[in-house]
Coordinates of C-alpha atoms in Angstrom, one line a residue:
X2 CA 18.7 44.3 -178.5
X3 CA 21.9 45.8 -176.5
X4 CA 19.7 49.1 -176.6
X5 CA 16.3 47.9 -175.2
X6 CA 18.6 46.2 -172.7
X7 CA 20.1 49.1 -171.6
X8 CA 17.1 51.5 -172.2
X9 CA 15.5 49.0 -169.5
X10 CA 18.1 49.4 -167.1
X11 CA 18.2 53.5 -166.9
X12 CA 14.4 53.7 -166.7
X13 CA 14.7 51.5 -163.9
X14 CA 17.0 53.4 -161.9
X15 CA 15.3 56.7 -163.1
X16 CA 12.2 54.9 -161.4
X17 CA 14.3 53.5 -158.1
X18 CA 16.4 56.8 -157.1
X19 CA 13.9 58.9 -156.7
X20 CA 12.2 56.3 -154.1
X21 CA 15.2 56.2 -152.2
X22 CA 15.4 60.0 -152.2
X23 CA 12.1 60.6 -150.9
X24 CA 13.1 58.2 -148.1
X25 CA 15.8 60.1 -147.5
X26 CA 13.8 63.3 -147.4
X27 CA 11.7 62.1 -144.2
X28 CA 13.6 60.9 -140.7
X29 CA 11.8 59.8 -137.5
X30 CA 13.6 59.3 -134.0
X31 CA 11.4 58.0 -131.5
X32 CA 12.3 57.7 -128.2
X33 CA 11.3 53.9 -127.4
X34 CA 9.2 50.9 -129.1
X35 CA 7.3 49.8 -125.7
X36 CA 5.2 51.6 -123.5
X37 CA 3.1 51.8 -120.0
X38 CA -0.5 53.2 -120.6
X39 CA -0.1 56.4 -119.8
X40 CA 3.5 57.5 -120.6
X41 CA 3.8 59.7 -123.7
X42 CA 5.1 59.1 -126.8
X43 CA 7.9 60.9 -128.4
X44 CA 9.7 61.5 -131.7
X45 CA 12.1 63.8 -133.6
X46 CA 11.1 64.8 -136.6
X47 CA 13.4 65.9 -139.8
X48 CA 11.7 67.1 -143.1
X49 CA 14.2 67.7 -145.4
X50 CA 13.4 71.1 -147.7
X51 CA 9.5 70.8 -146.5
X52 CA 7.0 72.6 -149.0
X53 CA 4.9 73.4 -145.9
X54 CA 4.9 72.9 -141.9
X55 CA 4.5 70.2 -140.4
X56 CA 0.5 70.1 -138.9
X57 CA -1.9 67.4 -136.7
X58 CA -3.4 67.0 -140.6
X59 CA -0.3 65.2 -141.9
X60 CA -0.4 62.9 -138.9
X61 CA -2.5 59.8 -138.6
X62 CA -2.9 57.5 -135.1
X63 CA -4.6 54.2 -135.1
X64 CA -4.7 51.8 -132.0
X65 CA -4.9 47.9 -132.7
X66 CA -6.3 48.8 -136.7
X67 CA -8.7 52.0 -135.1
X68 CA -8.4 55.5 -136.0
X69 CA -7.8 57.5 -133.2
X70 CA -7.9 61.3 -132.3
X71 CA -5.4 62.1 -129.4
X72 CA -4.3 65.7 -129.3
X73 CA -0.6 65.5 -130.3
X74 CA 1.1 68.2 -129.9
X75 CA 4.0 69.6 -132.6
X76 CA 6.7 71.8 -131.3
X77 CA 8.5 73.3 -134.0
X78 CA 12.1 73.3 -133.2
X79 CA 13.3 74.8 -136.6
X80 CA 11.9 74.8 -140.9
X81 CA 13.1 71.3 -140.7
X82 CA 12.6 69.6 -137.3
X83 CA 9.6 69.5 -135.4
X84 CA 9.5 67.2 -131.4
X85 CA 5.8 65.5 -131.8
X86 CA 4.4 64.0 -128.4
X87 CA 0.8 63.1 -127.0
X88 CA -0.1 60.5 -123.6
X89 CA -0.5 57.4 -124.5
X90 CA -3.8 55.9 -123.0
X91 CA -5.1 52.4 -124.3
X92 CA -3.0 49.3 -124.3
X93 CA -1.9 47.4 -127.6
X94 CA -0.2 48.3 -130.8
X95 CA 0.1 51.8 -131.7
X96 CA 1.0 52.7 -135.9
X97 CA 1.5 57.1 -136.3
X98 CA 1.8 57.7 -140.1
X99 CA 3.3 60.7 -141.0
X100 CA 2.4 62.1 -144.6
X101 CA 4.1 65.3 -146.2
X102 CA 5.6 67.1 -149.1
X103 CA 9.0 67.8 -149.4
X104 CA 11.5 69.0 -152.4
X105 CA 14.0 66.9 -153.9
X106 CA 15.7 67.5 -157.1
X107 CA 13.8 70.1 -157.7
X108 CA 10.8 68.1 -157.9
X109 CA 8.0 68.1 -154.8
X110 CA 7.5 64.2 -153.6
X111 CA 4.3 63.1 -151.3
X112 CA 6.6 61.2 -148.5
X113 CA 5.2 58.9 -145.8
X114 CA 6.2 56.9 -143.0
X115 CA 4.6 54.9 -140.5
X116 CA 6.0 54.0 -137.2
X117 CA 4.5 51.4 -135.1
X118 CA 5.4 50.5 -130.8
X119 CA 3.5 49.0 -128.1
X120 CA 1.4 49.8 -124.9
X121 CA 1.5 47.9 -122.4
X122 CA -1.5 47.8 -119.2
X123 CA 1.5 47.7 -116.6
X124 CA 1.3 50.7 -114.2
X125 CA 4.0 52.8 -112.3
X126 CA 1.7 51.5 -109.3
X127 CA 2.1 47.9 -109.9
X128 CA 6.0 47.7 -110.8
X129 CA 6.3 50.1 -107.0
X130 CA 3.8 47.1 -105.5
X131 CA 5.8 44.3 -107.2
X132 CA 9.1 45.3 -106.0
X133 CA 7.9 46.6 -102.0
X134 CA 6.7 42.5 -102.4
X135 CA 10.2 41.5 -103.0
X136 CA 12.2 43.6 -100.7
X137 CA 12.8 42.2 -97.2
X138 CA 11.9 45.5 -95.0
X139 CA 14.5 45.7 -91.7
X140 CA 13.4 46.9 -88.2
X141 CA 11.8 50.7 -88.0
X142 CA 15.5 52.3 -87.5
X143 CA 17.0 50.6 -90.7
X144 CA 13.8 51.8 -92.8
X145 CA 13.9 55.2 -91.9
X146 CA 17.8 55.4 -92.1
X147 CA 17.2 53.8 -95.8
X148 CA 14.3 56.4 -96.4
X149 CA 16.4 59.5 -95.2
X150 CA 19.9 57.8 -97.3
X151 CA 17.3 58.1 -100.4
X152 CA 15.6 61.4 -99.4
X153 CA 18.9 62.9 -99.4
X154 CA 20.3 61.5 -102.8
X155 CA 18.9 63.7 -105.0
X156 CA 20.1 66.8 -103.3

């Protein structure tokens, strides 16, 4: 009875350890979780011991659960690190799924990771209009001095 219990525990551990290692094989760090329409989504991807380079066919994008084909740019930083980006178009819930192969303990593993983020319709122009409505403007001389100060702020 003890042998069966020990064997069962050993088999469970053997199945769990590769799953944990597979998740460590692929990591994704995105810049933020909420975007405005037209803003650029950005993410850093690290694949430890990749079998092949990351390509567009390894990425699946859906917006509101509908598969979309957006021009996703992939910049290879090293054999294991990539930077991806694309401009968001539609508002709603986005899901980006990455599928790749990596080597863990001399075993080729297929791993995938899904990241989610949302896109809102509020645009930069709308934000400016809201801010302009909240601002009390002085006379022309005060306004021109404020604009001049803001213009020279970056210099």
